[in-house]
XYZ file of C-alpha atoms in Angstrom:
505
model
C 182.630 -24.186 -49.512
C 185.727 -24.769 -51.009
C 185.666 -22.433 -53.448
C 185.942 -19.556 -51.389
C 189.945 -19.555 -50.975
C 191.625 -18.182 -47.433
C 192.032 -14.506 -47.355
C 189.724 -14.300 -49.933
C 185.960 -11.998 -49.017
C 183.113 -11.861 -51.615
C 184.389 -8.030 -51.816
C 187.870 -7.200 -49.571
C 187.531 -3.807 -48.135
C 190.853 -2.698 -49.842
C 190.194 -2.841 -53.828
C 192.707 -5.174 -55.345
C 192.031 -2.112 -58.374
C 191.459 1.646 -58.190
C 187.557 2.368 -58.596
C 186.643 3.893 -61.771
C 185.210 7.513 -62.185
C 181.937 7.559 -63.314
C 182.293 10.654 -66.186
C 179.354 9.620 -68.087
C 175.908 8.671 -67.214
C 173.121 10.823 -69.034
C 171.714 9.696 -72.225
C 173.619 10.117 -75.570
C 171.903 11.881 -78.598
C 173.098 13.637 -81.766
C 176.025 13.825 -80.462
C 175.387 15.089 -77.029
C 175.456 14.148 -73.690
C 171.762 15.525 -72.168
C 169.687 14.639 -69.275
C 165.975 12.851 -69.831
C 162.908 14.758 -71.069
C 161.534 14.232 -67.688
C 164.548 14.578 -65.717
C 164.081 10.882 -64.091
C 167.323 9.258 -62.948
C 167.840 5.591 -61.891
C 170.135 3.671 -59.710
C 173.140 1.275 -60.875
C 174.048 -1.374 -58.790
C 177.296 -2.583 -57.431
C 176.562 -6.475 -57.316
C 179.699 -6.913 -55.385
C 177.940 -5.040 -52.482
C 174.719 -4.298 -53.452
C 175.343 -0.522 -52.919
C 174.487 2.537 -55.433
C 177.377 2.848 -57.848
C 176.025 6.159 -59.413
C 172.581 7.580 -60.932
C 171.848 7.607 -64.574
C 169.524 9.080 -66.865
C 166.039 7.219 -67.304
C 165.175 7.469 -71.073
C 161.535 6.923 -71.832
C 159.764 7.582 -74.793
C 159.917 10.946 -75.788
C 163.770 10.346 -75.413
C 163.366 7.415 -77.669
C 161.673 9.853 -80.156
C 164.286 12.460 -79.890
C 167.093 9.539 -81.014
C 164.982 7.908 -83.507
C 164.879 11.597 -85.096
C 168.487 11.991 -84.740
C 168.821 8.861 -86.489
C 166.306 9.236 -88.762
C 168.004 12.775 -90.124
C 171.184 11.089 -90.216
C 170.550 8.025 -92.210
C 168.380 10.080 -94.800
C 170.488 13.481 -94.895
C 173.615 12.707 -93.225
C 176.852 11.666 -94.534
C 177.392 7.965 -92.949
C 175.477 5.965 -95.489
C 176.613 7.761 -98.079
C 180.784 7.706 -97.443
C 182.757 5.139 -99.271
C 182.735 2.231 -97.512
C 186.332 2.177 -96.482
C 186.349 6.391 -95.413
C 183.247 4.270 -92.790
C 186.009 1.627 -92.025
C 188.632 4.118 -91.344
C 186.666 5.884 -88.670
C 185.954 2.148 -87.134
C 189.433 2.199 -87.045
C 190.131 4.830 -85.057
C 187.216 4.119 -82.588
C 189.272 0.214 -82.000
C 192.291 2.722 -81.201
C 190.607 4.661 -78.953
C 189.347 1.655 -77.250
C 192.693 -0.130 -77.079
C 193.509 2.765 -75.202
C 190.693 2.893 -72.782
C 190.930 -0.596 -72.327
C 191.587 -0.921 -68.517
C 188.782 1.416 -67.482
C 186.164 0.221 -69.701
C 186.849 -3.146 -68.092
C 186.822 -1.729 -64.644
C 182.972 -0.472 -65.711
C 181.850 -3.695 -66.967
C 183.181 -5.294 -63.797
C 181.557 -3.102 -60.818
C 178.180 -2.215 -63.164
C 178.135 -6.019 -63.910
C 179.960 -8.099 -61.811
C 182.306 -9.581 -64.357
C 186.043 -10.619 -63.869
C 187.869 -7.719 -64.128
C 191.335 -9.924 -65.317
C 188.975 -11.546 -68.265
C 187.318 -7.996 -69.226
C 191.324 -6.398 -69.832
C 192.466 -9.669 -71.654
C 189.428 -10.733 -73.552
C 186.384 -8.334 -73.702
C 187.280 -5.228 -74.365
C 190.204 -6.074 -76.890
C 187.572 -8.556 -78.463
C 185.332 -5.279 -78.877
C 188.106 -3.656 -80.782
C 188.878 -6.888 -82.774
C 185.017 -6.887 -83.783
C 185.103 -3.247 -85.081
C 188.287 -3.655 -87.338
C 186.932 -6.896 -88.702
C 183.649 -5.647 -89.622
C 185.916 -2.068 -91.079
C 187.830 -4.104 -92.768
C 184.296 -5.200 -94.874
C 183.048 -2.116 -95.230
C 184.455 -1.682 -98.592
C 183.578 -4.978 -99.495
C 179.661 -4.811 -99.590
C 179.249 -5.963 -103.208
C 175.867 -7.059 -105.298
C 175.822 -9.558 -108.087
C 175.023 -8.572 -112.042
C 172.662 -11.703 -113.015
C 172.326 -13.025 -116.406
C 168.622 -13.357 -116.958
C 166.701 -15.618 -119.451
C 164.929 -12.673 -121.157
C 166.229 -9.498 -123.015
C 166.763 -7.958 -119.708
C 169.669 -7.993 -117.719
C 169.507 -7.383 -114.008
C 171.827 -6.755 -111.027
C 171.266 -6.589 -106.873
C 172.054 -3.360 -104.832
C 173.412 -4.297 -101.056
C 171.728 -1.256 -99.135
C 171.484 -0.304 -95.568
C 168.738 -1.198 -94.100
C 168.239 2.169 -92.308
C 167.803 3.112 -88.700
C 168.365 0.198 -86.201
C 167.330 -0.340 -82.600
C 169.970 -2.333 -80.642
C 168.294 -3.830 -77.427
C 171.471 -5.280 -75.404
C 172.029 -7.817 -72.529
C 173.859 -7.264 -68.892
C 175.496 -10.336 -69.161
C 178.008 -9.298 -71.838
C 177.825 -5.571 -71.979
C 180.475 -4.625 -74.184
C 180.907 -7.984 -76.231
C 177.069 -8.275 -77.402
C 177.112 -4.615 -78.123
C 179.826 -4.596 -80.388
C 178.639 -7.822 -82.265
C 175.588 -5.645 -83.044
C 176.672 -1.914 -83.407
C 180.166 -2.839 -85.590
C 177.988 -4.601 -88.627
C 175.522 -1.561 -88.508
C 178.490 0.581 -89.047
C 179.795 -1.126 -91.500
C 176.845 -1.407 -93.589
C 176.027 2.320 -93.309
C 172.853 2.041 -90.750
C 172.535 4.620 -88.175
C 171.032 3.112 -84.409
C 169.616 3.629 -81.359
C 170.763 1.385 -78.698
C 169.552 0.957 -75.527
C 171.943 -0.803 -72.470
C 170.519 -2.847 -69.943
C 169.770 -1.000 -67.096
C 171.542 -3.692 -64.636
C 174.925 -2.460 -67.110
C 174.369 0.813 -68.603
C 177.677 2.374 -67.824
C 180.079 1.012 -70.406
C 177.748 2.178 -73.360
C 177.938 5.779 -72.575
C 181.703 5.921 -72.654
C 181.638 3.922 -76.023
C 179.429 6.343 -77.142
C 182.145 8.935 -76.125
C 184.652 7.336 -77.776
C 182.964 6.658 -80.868
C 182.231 10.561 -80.938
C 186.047 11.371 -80.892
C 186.177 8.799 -83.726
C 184.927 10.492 -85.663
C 181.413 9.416 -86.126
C 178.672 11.355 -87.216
C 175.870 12.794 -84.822
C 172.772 11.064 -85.246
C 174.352 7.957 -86.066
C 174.964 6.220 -82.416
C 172.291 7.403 -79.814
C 172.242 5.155 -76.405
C 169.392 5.526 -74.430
C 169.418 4.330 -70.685
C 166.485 3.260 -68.958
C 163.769 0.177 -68.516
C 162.823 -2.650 -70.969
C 159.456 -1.903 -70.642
C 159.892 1.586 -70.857
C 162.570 2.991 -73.576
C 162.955 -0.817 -74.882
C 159.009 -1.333 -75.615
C 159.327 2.383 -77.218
C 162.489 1.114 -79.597
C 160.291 -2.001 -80.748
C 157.068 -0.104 -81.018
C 158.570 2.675 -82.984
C 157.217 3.446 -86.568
C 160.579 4.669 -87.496
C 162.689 2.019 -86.713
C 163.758 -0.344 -89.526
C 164.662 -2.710 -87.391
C 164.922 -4.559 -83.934
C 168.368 -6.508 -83.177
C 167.528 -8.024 -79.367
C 169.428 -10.518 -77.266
C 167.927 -11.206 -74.091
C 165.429 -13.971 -72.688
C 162.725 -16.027 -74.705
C 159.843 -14.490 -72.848
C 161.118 -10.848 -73.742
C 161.845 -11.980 -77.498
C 158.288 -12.887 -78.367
C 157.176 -9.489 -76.749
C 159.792 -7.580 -79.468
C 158.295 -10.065 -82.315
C 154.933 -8.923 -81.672
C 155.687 -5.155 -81.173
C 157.589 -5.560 -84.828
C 154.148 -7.075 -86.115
C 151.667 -3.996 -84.370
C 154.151 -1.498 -85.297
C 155.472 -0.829 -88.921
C 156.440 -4.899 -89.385
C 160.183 -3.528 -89.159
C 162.253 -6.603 -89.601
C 163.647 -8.331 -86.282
C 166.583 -10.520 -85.134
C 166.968 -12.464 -81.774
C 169.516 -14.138 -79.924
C 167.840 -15.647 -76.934
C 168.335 -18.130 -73.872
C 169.326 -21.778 -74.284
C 169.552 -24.899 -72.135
C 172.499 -26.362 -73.984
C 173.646 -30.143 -73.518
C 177.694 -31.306 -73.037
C 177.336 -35.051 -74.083
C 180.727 -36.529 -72.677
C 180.897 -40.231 -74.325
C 182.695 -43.284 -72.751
C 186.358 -42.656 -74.902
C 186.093 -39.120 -73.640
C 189.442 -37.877 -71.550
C 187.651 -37.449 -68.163
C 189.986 -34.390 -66.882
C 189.286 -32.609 -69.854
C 185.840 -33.122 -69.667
C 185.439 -32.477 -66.270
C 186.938 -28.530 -66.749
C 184.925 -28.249 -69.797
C 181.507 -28.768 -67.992
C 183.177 -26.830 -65.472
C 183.942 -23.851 -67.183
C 180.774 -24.893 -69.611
C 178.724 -23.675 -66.789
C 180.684 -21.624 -64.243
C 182.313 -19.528 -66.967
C 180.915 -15.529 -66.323
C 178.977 -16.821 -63.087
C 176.941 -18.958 -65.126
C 175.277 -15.830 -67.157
C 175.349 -16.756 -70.284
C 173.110 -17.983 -73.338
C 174.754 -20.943 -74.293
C 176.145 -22.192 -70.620
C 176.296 -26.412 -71.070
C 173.070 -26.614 -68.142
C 172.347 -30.084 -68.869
C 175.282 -32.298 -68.994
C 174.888 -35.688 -70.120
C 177.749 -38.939 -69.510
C 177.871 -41.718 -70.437
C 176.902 -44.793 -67.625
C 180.795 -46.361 -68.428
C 182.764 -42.885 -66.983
C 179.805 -41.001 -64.925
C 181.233 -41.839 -61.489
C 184.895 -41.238 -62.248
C 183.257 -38.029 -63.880
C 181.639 -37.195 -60.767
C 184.694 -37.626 -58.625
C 186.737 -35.398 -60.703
C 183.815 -32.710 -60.867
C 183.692 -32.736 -57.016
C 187.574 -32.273 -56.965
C 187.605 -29.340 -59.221
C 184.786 -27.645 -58.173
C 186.727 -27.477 -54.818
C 189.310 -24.883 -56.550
C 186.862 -22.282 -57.936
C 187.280 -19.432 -56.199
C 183.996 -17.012 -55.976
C 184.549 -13.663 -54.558
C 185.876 -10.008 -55.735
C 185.872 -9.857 -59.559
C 188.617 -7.221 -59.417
C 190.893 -9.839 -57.645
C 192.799 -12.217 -59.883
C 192.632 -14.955 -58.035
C 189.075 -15.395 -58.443
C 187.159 -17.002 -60.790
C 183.845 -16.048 -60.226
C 181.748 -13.140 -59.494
C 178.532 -12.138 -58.004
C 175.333 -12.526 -59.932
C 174.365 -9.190 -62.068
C 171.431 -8.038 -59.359
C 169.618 -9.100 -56.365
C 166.693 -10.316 -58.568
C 169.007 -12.304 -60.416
C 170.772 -13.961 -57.379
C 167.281 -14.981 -55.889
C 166.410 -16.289 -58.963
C 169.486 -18.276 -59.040
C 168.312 -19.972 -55.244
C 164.817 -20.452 -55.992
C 165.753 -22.758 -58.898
C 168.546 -24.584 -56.221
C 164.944 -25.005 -54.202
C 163.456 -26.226 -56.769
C 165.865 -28.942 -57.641
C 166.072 -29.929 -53.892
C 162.393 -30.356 -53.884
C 161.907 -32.420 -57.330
C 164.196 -35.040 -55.744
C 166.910 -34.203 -57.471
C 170.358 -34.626 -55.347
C 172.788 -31.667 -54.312
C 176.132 -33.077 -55.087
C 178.132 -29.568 -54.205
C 177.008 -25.608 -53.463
C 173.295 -24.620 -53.450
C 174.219 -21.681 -50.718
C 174.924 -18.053 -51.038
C 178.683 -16.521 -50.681
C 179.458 -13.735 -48.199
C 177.212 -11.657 -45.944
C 177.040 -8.620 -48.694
C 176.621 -8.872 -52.607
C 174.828 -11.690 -54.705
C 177.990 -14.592 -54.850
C 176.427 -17.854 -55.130
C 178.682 -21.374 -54.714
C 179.244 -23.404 -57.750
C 176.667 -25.704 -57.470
C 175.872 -29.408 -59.341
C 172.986 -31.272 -59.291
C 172.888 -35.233 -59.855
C 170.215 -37.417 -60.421
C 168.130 -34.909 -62.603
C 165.111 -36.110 -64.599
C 164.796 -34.345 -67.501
C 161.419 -33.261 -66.350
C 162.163 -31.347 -63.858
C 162.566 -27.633 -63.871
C 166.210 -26.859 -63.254
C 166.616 -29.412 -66.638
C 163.644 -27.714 -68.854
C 164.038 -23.843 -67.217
C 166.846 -21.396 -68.385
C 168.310 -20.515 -64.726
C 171.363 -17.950 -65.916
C 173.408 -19.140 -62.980
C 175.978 -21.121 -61.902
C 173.930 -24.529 -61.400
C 174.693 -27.847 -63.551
C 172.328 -30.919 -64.148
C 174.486 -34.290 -64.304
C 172.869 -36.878 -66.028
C 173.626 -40.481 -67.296
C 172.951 -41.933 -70.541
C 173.675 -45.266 -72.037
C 173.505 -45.079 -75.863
C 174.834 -42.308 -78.672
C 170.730 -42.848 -79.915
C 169.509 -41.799 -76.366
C 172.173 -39.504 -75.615
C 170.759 -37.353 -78.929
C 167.484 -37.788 -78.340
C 167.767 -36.450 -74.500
C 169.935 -33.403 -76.060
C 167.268 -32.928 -78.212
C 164.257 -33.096 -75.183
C 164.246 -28.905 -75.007
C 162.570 -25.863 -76.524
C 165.878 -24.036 -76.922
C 168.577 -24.685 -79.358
C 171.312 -22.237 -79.182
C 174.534 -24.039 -78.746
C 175.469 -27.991 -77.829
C 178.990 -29.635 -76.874
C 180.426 -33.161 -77.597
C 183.407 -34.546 -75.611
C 184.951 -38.049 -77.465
C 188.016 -39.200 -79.429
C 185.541 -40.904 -82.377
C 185.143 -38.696 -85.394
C 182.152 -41.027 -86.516
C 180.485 -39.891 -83.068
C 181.323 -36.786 -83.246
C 179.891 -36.339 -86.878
C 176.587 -38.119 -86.198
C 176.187 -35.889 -82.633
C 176.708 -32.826 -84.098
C 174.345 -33.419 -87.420
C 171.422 -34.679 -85.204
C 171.382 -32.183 -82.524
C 169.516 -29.267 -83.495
C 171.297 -26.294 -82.109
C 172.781 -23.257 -84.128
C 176.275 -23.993 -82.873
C 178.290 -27.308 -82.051
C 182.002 -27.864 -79.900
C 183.568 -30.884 -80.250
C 186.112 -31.895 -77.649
C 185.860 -27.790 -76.655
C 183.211 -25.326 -75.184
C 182.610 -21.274 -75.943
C 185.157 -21.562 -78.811
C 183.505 -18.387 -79.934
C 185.016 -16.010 -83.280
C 184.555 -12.720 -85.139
C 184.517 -14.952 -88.538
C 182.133 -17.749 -87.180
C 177.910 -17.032 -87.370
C 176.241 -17.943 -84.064
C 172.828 -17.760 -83.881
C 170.186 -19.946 -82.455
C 167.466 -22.839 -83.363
C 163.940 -23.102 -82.141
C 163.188 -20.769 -78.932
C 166.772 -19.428 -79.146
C 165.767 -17.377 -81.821
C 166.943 -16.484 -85.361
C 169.425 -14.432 -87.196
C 173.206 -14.479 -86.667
C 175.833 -12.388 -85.249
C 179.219 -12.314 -86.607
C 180.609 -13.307 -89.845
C 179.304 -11.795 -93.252
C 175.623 -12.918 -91.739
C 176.376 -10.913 -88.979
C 176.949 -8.166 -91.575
C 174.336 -8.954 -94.041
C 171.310 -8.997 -91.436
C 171.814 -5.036 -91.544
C 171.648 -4.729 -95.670
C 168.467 -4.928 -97.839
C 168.933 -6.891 -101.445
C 167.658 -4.426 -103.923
C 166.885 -6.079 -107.707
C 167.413 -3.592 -110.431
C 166.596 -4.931 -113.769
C 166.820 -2.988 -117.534
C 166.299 -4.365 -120.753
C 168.786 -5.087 -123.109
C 168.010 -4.172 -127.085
C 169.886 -5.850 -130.066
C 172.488 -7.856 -127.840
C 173.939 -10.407 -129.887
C 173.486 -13.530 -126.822
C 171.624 -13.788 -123.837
């Protein structure tokens, strides 16, 4: 495949970067660094190789109960809740400084724990991570109730309170960036948490929760339990003394955390969960720049990502000059060694992952769908996959209705702006949608009548701190960043008193 460029291995023998050391893998409580109630480890996985990158500390239950306790003592007894909000914001502030200047290792983590380009970790991720906590700091003084004027002798006013102890359930696909878009709010409002890693990407977690300890913050408030979803995660959702459940993850996972919520103690939940989200590129579009956005729509982080642009939809007057460029392009995307910067895209997260990944490429094949470029593995070691594109894909089949998490596009025609929306539309998900054309009247009726949490026009993954993004339908409910972000981790408390003798009302 072209992709693969000369001199380039799915993992060179000589690191292009020094390996990291692994200083922290047992589970973090109170404050502490201990090993599991029952002593279990678990492997990590190097998915450039497929080789053990270390053993780490299997939380189960009882550990869950030991954080949930720390947390517990330190929301009700502790001092976080009850600083001034900006004292809370300064020690945010120190924990971004102590990631600026951890920023090349944490990277490295994310990269051989996850698979993720080590260039786009050092310029994006991890300073991202310490853009999200000084934002959110920089609110944390600024959590404010309103005094309302009532239509009785009474006057009332609403109390922004934390909403307690939080469980944090986070992704492998975006270790460090989901984690931060859900632990930085939770500061800032005054919660205390217990947040458990993926266990494909536990590794980065525990050396936040290092660095958040020389911070400055409080035992009890951060705990970050390693181990299994259906293990420590089904203990976080099932847990009477959890407020509530923040999860990002898959559909099927997210109804399981809903109805744990319900047979537990009701505790309030938000999810962010997987999407099949359309690119509709219209006739006026510029084809080169709609080409590398349904390129980098859908190769961008191997394809692992909620809101990849699966389905892409062109209109009949530009779909074979489309096409042609695609083809082209596709040619220069180089898969191999995340840590070398040459390369654009790394191995899938696991080996379950990766044959996940080929099964769907099957599946297209069989449903008569055509295989315009890839389909085939990378490499004799490690889960690479080529960048692959499907054409003549009925919307029907299942590598247009199933969320596949891999690097595997579905080009599709469309004549009209009425059947290009309706086709968008034609999915249980609705998490994010793009819109290549020059016409601001297209444009404005595309992105009102798709039904998706977030819309691009003429750009894709044009993600921000200040911008909400949350999903529709099956991709859940509640929002990350933005003062939503923030206000999904505060309760609205009404206080009302009367008022005697006042001369108005």
């Amino acid at each position: 495949m072209g992709g693969q460029s000369e001199g380039s291995s799915t993992c060179s023998e000589e690191s292009f970067v020094k390996m990291p050391t692994i200083k922290f893998t047992k589970l973090f409580i109170n404050g502490e660094f201990i090993d599991s109630v029952s002593g279990k480890t678990f492997e990590t996985i190097d998915p450039r190789t497929g080789e053990v990158i270390t053993r780490v500390a299997e939380g189960d239950k009882e550990d869950v109960d030991l954080a949930v306790k720390a947390a517990r003592a330190a929301f009700d007894h502790g001092p976080w809740p009850r600083l001034p909000g900006a004292e809370r914001g300064a020690i945010m502030l120190k924990f971004a400084d102590l990631i600026d200047e951890h920023t090349e290792e944490l990277a490295k983590l994310d990269t051989v724990d996850a698979g993720k380009l080590f260039s786009c970790g050092k310029a994006v991720d991890i300073p991202q991570v310490a853009q999200t906590l000084r934002y959110y700091a920089g609110a944390a003084d600024k959590i404010h109730g309103e005094v309302l004027k009532m239509s009785r002798e009474l006057q009332a006013y609403t109390l922004l309170e934390p909403i307690g102890v939080v469980g944090h359930i986070i992704p492998w696909n975006f270790p460090s960036t989901v984690l931060f878009a859900k632990i930085a709010p939770s500061f800032a409002a005054g919660c205390t948490m217990v947040v458990k890693p993926a266990e494909q990407s536990p590794l980065s977690a525990l050396y936040y929760a290092h660095l958040a300890k020389l911070a400055g913050v409080p035992d009890g408030v951060l705990n970050v339990i390693t181990g299994y979803g259906e293990t420590a995660g089904a203990a976080i959702t099932h847990h009477m003394d959890i407020d509530k459940v923040s999860f990002t993850g898959s559909s099927e996972v997210g109804r399981e955390v809903m109805q744990a919520a319900a047979k537990s103690n009701l505790k309030e939940v938000s999810l962010e969960l997987g999407g099949k989200s359309p690119l509709l590129i219209f006739d006026d579009a510029d084809v080169d720049m709609a080409a590398d956005l349904a390129l980098l729509g859908i190769l961008f982080n191997k394809g692992e990502i909620c809101m990849a642009s699966s389905r892409v939809f062109v209109q009949e007057g530009i779909y074979d000059e489309l096409v042609k460029k695609l083809t082209e392009k596709a040619k220069d995307w180089v898969v191999g060694d995340p840590f070398d910067p040459n390369v654009r895209q790394g191995p899938q997260v696991d080996k379950t992952q990766y044959e996940k990944i080929l099964t769907y490429i099957e599946h297209g094949k069989r449903q008569g769908a055509t295989l315009l470029i890839g389909g085939k593995p990378v490499g004799k070691k490690g889960y690479f996959i080529e960048p692959t594109v499907f054409t003549d894909v009925k919307d029907d089949m299942l590598i247009a209705t199933d969320e596949i998490f891999g690097p595997v596009m579905s080009l599709m025609k469309f004549k009209t702006i009425e059947e290009g929306i309706e086709r968008a539309n034609k999915t249980k998900y609705g998490l994010a949608a793009g819109i290549v054309t020059k016409n601001i009247d297209v444009a404005n009726t595309v992105s009102r009548s798709i039904r998706a949490g977030t819309i691009w026009i003429n750009c894709y993954f044009a993600l921000s701190i200040d911008v909400p993004f949350g999903g529709y339908k099956m991709s859940g409910f509640g929002k990350d960043y933005g003062m939503q972000g923030l206000h999904k981790y505060l309760h609205t408390k009404s206080v009302v008193t009367p008022i005697y003798n006042s001369p108005w009302l």
